[in-house]
PDB file of C-alpha atoms in Angstrom:
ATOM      1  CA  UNK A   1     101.929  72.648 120.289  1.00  0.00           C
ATOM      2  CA  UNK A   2     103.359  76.309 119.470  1.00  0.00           C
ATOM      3  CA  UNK A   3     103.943  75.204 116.139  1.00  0.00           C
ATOM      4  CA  UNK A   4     100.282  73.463 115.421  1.00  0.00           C
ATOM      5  CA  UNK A   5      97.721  74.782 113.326  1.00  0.00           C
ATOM      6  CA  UNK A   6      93.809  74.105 113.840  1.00  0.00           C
ATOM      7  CA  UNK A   7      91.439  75.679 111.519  1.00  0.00           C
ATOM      8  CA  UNK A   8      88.262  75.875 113.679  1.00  0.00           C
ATOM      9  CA  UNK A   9      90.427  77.207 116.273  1.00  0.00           C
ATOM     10  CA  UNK A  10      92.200  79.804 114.260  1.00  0.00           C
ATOM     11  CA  UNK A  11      88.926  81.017 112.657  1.00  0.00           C
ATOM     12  CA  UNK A  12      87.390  81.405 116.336  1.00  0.00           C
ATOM     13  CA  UNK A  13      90.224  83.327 117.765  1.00  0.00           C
ATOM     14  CA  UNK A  14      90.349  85.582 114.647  1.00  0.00           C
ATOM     15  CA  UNK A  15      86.902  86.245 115.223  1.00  0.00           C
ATOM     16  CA  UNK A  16      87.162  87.129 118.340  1.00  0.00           C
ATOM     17  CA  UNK A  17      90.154  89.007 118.169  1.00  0.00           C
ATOM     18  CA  UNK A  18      88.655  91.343 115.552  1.00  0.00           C
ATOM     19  CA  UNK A  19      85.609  91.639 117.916  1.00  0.00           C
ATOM     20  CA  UNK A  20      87.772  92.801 120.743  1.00  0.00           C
ATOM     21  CA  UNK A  21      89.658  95.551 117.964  1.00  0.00           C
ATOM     22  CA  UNK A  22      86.040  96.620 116.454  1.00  0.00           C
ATOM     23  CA  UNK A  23      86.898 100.014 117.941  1.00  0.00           C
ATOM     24  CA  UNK A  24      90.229 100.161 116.622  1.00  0.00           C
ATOM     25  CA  UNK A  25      89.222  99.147 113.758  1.00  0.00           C
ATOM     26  CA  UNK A  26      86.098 101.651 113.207  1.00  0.00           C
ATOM     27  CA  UNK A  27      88.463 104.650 114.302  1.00  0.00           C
ATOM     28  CA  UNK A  28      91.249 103.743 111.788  1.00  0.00           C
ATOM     29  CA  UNK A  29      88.570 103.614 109.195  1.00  0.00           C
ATOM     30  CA  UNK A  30      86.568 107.051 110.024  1.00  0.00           C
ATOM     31  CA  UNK A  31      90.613 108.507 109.880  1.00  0.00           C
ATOM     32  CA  UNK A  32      91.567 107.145 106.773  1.00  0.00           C
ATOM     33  CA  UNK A  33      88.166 108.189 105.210  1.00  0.00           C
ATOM     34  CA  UNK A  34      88.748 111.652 106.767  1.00  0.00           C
ATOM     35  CA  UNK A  35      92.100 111.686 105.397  1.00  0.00           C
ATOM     36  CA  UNK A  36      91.540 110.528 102.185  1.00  0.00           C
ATOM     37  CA  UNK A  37      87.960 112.731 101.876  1.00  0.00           C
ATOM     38  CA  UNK A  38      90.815 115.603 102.904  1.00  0.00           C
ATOM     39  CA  UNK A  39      93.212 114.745 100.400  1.00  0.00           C
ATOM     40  CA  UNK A  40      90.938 114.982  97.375  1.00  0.00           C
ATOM     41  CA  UNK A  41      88.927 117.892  97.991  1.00  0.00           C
ATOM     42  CA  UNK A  42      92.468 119.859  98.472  1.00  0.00           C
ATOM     43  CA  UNK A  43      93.441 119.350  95.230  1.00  0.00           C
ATOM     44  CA  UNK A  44      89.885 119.416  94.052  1.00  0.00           C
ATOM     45  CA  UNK A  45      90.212 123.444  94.686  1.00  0.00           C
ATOM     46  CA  UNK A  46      93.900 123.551  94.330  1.00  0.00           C
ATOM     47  CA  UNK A  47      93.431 122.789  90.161  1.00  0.00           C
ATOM     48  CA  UNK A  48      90.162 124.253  89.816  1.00  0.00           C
ATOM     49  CA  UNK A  49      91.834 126.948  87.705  1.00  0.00           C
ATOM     50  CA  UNK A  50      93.176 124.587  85.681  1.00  0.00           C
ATOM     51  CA  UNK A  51      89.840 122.912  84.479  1.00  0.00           C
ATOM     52  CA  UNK A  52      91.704 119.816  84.180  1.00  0.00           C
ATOM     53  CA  UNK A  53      89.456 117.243  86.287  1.00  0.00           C
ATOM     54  CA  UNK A  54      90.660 114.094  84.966  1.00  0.00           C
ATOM     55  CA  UNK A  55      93.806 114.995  85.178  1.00  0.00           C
ATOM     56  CA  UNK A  56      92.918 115.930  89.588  1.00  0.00           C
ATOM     57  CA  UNK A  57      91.694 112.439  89.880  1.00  0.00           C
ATOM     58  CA  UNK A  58      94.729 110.989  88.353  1.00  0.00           C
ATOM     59  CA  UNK A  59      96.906 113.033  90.776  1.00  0.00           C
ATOM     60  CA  UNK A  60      94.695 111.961  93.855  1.00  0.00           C
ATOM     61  CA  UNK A  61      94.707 108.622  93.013  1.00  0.00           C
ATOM     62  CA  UNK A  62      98.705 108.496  92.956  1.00  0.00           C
ATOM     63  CA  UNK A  63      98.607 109.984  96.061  1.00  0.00           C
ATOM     64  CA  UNK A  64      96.237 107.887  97.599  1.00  0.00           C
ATOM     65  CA  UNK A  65      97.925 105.111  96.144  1.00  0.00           C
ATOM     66  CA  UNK A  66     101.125 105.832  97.703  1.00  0.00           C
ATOM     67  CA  UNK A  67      99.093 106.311 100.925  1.00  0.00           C
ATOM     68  CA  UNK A  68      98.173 102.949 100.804  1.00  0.00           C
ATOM     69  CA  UNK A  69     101.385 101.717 100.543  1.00  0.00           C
ATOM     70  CA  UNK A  70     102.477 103.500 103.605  1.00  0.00           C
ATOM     71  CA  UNK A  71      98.973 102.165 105.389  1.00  0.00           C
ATOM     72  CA  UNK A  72     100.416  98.876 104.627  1.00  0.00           C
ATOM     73  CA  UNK A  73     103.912  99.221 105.803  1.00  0.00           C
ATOM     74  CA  UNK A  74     103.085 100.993 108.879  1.00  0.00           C
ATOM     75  CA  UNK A  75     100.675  98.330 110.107  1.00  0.00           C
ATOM     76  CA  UNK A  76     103.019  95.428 109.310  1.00  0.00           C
ATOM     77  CA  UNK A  77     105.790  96.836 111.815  1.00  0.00           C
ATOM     78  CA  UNK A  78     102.686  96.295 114.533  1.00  0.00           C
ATOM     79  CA  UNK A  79     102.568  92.391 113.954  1.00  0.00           C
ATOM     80  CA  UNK A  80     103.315  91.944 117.550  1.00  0.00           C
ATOM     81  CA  UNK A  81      99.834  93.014 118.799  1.00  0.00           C
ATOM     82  CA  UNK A  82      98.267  95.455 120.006  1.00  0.00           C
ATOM     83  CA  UNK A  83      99.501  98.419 122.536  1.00  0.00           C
ATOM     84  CA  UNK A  84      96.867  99.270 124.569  1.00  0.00           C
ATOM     85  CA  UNK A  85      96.401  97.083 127.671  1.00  0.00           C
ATOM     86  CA  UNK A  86      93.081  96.007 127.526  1.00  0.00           C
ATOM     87  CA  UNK A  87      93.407  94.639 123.731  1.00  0.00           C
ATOM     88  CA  UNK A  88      97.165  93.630 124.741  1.00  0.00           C
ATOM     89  CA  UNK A  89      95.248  91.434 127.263  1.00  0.00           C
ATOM     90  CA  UNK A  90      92.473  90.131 125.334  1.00  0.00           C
ATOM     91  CA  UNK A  91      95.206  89.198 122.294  1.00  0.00           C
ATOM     92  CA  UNK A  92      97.360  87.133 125.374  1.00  0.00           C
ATOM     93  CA  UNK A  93      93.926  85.470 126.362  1.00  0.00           C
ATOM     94  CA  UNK A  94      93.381  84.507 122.839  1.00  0.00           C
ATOM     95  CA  UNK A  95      93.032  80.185 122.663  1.00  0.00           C
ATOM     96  CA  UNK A  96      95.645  79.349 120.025  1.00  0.00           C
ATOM     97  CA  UNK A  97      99.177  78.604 119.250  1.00  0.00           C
ATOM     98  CA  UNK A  98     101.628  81.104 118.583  1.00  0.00           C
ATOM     99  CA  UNK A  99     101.207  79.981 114.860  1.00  0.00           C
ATOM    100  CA  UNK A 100      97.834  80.924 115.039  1.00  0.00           C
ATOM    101  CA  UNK A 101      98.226  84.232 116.756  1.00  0.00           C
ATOM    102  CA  UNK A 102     101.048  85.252 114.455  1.00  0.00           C
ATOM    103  CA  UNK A 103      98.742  84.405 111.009  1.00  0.00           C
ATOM    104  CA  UNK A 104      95.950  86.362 113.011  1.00  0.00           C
ATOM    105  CA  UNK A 105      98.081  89.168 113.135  1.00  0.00           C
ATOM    106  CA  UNK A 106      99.391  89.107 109.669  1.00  0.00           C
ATOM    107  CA  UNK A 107      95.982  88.625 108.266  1.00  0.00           C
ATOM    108  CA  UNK A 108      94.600  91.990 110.751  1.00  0.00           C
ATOM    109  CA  UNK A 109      97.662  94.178 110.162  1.00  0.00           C
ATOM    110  CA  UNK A 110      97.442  93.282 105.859  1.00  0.00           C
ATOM    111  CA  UNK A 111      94.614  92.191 104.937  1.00  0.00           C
ATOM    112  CA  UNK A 112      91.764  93.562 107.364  1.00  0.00           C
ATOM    113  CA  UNK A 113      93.671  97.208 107.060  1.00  0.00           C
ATOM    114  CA  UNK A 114      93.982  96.515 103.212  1.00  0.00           C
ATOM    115  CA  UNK A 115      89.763  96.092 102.820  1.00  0.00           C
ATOM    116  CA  UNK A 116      89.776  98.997 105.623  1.00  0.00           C
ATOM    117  CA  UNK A 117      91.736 101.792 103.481  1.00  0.00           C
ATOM    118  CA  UNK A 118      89.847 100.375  99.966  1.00  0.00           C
ATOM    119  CA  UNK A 119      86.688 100.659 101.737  1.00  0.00           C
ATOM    120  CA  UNK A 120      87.429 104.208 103.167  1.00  0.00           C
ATOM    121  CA  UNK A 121      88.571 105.350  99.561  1.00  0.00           C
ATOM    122  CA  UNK A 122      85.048 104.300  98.188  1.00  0.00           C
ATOM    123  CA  UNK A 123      83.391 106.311 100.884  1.00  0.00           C
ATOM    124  CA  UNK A 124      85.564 109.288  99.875  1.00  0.00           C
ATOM    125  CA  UNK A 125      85.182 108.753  96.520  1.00  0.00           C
ATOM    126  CA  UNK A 126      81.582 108.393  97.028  1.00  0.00           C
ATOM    127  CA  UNK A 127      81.472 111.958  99.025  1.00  0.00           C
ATOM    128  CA  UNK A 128      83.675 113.545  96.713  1.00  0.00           C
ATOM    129  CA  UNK A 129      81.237 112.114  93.764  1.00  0.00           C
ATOM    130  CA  UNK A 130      78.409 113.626  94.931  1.00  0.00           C
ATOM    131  CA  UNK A 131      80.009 117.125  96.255  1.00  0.00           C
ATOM    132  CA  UNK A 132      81.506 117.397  92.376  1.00  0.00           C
ATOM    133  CA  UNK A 133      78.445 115.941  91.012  1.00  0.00           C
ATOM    134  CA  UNK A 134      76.107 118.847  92.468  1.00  0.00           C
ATOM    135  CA  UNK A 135      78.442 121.118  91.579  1.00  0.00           C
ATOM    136  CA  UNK A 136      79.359 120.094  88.355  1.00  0.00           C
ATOM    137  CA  UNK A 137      77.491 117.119  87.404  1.00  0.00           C
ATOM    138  CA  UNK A 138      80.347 114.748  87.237  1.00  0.00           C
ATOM    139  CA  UNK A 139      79.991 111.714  88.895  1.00  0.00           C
ATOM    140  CA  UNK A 140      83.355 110.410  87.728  1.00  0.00           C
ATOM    141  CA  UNK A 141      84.183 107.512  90.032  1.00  0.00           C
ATOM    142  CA  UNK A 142      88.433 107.225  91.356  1.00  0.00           C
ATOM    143  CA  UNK A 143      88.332 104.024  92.618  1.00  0.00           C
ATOM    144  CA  UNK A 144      88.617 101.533  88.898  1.00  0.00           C
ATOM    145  CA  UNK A 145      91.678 104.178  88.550  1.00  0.00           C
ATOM    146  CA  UNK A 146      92.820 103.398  91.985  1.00  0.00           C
ATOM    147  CA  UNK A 147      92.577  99.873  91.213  1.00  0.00           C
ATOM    148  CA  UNK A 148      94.408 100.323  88.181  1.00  0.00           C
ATOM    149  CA  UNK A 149      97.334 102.274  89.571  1.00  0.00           C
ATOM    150  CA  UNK A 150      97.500  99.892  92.260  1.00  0.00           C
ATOM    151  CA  UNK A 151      98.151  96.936  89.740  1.00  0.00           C
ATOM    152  CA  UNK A 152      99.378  97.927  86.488  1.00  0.00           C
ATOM    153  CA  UNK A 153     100.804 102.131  86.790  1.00  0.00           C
ATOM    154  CA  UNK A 154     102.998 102.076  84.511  1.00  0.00           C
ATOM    155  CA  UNK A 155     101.595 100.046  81.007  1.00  0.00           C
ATOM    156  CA  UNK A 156      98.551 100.713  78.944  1.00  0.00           C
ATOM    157  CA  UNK A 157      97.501  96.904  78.959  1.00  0.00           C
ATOM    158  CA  UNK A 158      97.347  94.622  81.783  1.00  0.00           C
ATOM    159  CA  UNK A 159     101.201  93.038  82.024  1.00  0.00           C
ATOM    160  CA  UNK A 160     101.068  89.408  84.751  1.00  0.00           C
ATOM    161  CA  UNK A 161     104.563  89.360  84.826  1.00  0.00           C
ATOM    162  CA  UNK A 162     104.877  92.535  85.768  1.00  0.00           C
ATOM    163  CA  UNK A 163     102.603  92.482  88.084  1.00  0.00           C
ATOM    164  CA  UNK A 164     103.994  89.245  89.882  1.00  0.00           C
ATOM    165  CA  UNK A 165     107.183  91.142  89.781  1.00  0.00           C
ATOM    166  CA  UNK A 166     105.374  94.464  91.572  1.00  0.00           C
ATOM    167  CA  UNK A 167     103.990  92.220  94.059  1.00  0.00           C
ATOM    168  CA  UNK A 168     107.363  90.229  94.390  1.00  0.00           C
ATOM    169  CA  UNK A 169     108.819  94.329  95.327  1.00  0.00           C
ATOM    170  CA  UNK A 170     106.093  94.283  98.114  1.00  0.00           C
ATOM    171  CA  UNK A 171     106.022  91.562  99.895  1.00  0.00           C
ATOM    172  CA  UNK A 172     109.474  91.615 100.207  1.00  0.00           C
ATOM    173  CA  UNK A 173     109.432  95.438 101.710  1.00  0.00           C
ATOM    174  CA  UNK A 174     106.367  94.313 103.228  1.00  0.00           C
ATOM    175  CA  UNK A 175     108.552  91.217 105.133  1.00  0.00           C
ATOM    176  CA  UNK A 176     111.011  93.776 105.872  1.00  0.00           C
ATOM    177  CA  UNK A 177     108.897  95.885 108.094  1.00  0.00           C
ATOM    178  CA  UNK A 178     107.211  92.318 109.521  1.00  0.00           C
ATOM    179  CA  UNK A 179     110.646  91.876 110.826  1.00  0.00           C
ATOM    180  CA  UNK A 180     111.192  94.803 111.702  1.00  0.00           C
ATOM    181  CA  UNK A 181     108.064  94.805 114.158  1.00  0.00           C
ATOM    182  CA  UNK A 182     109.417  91.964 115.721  1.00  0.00           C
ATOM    183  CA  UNK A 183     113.455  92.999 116.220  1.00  0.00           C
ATOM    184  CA  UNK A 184     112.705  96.065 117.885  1.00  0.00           C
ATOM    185  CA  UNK A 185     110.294  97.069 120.912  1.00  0.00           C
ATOM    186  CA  UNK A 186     109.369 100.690 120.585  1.00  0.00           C
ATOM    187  CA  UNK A 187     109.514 102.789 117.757  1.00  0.00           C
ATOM    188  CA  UNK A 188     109.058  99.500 115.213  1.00  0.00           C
ATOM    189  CA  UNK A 189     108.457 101.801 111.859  1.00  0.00           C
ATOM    190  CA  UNK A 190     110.763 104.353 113.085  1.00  0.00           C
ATOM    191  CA  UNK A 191     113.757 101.998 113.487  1.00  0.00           C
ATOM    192  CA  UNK A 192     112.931  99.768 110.255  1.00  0.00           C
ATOM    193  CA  UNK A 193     112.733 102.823 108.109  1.00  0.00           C
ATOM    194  CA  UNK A 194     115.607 104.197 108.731  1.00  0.00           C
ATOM    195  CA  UNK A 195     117.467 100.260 108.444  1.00  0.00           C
ATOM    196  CA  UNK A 196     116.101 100.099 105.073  1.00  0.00           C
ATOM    197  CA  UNK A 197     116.930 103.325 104.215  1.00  0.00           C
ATOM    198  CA  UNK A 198     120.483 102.594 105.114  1.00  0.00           C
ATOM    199  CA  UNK A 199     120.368  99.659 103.240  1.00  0.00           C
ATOM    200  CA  UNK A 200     119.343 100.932 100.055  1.00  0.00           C
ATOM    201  CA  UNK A 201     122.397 103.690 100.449  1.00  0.00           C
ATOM    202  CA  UNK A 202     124.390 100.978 100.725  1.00  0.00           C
ATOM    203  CA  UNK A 203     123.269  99.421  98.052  1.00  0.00           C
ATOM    204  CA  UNK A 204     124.051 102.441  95.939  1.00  0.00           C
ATOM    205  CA  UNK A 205     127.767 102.345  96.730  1.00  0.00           C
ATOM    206  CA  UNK A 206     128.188  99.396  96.505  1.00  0.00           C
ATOM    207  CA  UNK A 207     129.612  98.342  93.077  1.00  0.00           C
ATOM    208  CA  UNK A 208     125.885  96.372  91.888  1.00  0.00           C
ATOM    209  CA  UNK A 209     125.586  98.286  88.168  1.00  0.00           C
ATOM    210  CA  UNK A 210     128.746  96.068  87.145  1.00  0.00           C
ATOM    211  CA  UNK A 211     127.906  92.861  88.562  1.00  0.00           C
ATOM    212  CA  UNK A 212     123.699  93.027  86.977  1.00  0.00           C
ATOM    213  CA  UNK A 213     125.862  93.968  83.424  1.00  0.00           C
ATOM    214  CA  UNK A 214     127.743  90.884  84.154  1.00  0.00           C
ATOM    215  CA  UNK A 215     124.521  88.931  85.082  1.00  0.00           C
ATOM    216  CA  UNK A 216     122.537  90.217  82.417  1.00  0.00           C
ATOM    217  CA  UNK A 217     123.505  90.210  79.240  1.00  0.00           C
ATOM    218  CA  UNK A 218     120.336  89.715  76.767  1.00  0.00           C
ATOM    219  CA  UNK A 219     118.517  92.655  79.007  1.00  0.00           C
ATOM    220  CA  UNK A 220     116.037  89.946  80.559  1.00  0.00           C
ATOM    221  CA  UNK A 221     117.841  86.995  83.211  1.00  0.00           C
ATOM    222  CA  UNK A 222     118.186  90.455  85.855  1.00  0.00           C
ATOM    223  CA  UNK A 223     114.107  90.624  86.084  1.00  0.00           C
ATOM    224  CA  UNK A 224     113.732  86.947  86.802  1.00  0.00           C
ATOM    225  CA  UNK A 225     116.844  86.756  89.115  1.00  0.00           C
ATOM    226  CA  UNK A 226     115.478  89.824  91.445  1.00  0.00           C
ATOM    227  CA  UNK A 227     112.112  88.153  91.056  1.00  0.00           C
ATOM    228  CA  UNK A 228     113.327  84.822  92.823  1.00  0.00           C
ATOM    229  CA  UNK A 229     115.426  86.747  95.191  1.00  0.00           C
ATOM    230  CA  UNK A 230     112.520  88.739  96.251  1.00  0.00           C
ATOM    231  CA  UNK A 231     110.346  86.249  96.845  1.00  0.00           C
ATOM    232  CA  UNK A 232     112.809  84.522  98.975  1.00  0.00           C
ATOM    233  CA  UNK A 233     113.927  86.902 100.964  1.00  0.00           C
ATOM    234  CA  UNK A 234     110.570  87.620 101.634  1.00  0.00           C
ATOM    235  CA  UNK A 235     109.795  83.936 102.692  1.00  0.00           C
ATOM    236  CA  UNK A 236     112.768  84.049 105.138  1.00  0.00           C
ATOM    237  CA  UNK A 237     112.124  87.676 106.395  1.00  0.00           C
ATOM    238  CA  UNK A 238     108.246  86.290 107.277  1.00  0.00           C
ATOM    239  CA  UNK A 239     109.715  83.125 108.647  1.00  0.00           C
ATOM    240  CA  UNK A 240     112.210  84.658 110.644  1.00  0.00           C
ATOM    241  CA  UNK A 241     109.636  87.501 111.814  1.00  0.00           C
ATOM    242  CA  UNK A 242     107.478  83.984 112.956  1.00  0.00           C
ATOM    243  CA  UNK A 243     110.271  82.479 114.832  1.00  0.00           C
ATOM    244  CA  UNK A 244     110.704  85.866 116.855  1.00  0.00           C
ATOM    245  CA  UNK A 245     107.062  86.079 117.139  1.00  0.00           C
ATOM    246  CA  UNK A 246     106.844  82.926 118.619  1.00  0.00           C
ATOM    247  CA  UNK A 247     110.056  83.580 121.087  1.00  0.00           C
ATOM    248  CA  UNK A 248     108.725  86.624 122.378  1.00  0.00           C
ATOM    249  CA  UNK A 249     104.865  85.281 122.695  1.00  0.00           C
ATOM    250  CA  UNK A 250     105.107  84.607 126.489  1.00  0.00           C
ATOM    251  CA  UNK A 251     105.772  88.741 126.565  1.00  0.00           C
ATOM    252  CA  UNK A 252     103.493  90.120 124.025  1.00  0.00           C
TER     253      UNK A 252
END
């Protein structure tokens, strides 16, 4: 029964579970907005000197980018539910497996919080539109150049492989800090941060250059081998992060 999945009954108790976080969910938002709203009118004045206003919105963008990454990681390391004790309760009461509650969780802490942050960057952009706009009279919009940094930062023309590869990188850190919300109790993005961080300075001594030379001789079997290994290290890290999940449900 823990491992079952209904459709109509995961759809009802996602419903109602986002009912029961509507506040959490509305304060995140006005934050993020705030934040982001923040974050381009500081370096709206900081280059005004400079003139150079395409050249701002590229450097807000990055940053707001890179804040969305963050967003991202920070909420995954939460996929065991909420804190509080009224929304802890209401997630326990919640009629569905622990399959159910763990995709409900997943779905909240990536994909509701993903549409949250793009939707408080277009109310940002759309204030920081109009404030240039009356100023100035340009109504240059960020968000196609958020969209673009987001998928392709790094080529002129629109690359799938590298993209699948990008979002291979992701969802493997992404699975990390899934876990990672699920192995420790307290302090989840504290704790997996500074794991990872320890892994990738082991990774730099250990002796890796020699062994992707070895591996990769006509400059292009390395991409595809970290491609597979990052998308299945990110299948185990979610699966593992389920099996926890689904251990620990009786004390969420």
């Amino acid at each position: 029964m823990m491992n079952s999945f209904n459709s109509n009954r995961f759809w009802m108790a996602l419903k109602s579970h986002l009912q029961d976080s509507r506040k959490a969910l509305l304060s995140n938002f006005l934050i993020m907005t705030c934040y982001l709203l923040a974050l381009q009118l500081f370096f709206i004045f900081y280059f005004a000197s400079h003139n150079q206003y395409d050249y701002l919105l590229e450097v807000t963008v990055t940053y707001s980018a890179a804040t969305f990454i963050f967003v991202i990681v920070y909420g995954a390391s939460y996929i065991m539910g909420p804190r509080k004790p009224e929304r802890r309760a209401a997630f326990l009461g919640l009629q569905a497996t622990a399959l159910e509650k763990y995709i409900i969780r997943y779905v909240y802490v990536t994909v509701i919080l993903a549409l949250g942050f793009m939707l408080a960057f277009a109310f940002a952009d759309l204030l920081r539109m109009l404030f240039i706009g009356i100023i100035d009279g340009d109504f240059t919009c960020g968000l196609p150049v958020l969209i673009k940094e987001l998928v392709s930062p790094n080529e002129q023309s629109f690359d799938i492989m590298l993209l699948i590869f990008e979002l291979g990188a992701f969802f493997f850190g992404h699975s990390i800090f899934v876990l990672g919300g699920t192995l420790f109790p307290r302090y989840q993005f504290l704790l997996t941060s500074l794991c990872f961080c320890a892994f990738i300075a082991l990774l730099t001594v250990l002796p890796i250059n020699s062994f992707i030379d070895q591996v990769d001789k006509s400059g292009t079997v390395t991409g595809y081998v970290a491609l597979v290994i990052f998308y299945l290290l990110a299948a185990f890290n979610y699966w593992y992060a389920y099996i926890r999940f689904r251990n620990q449900s009786h004390t969420l």
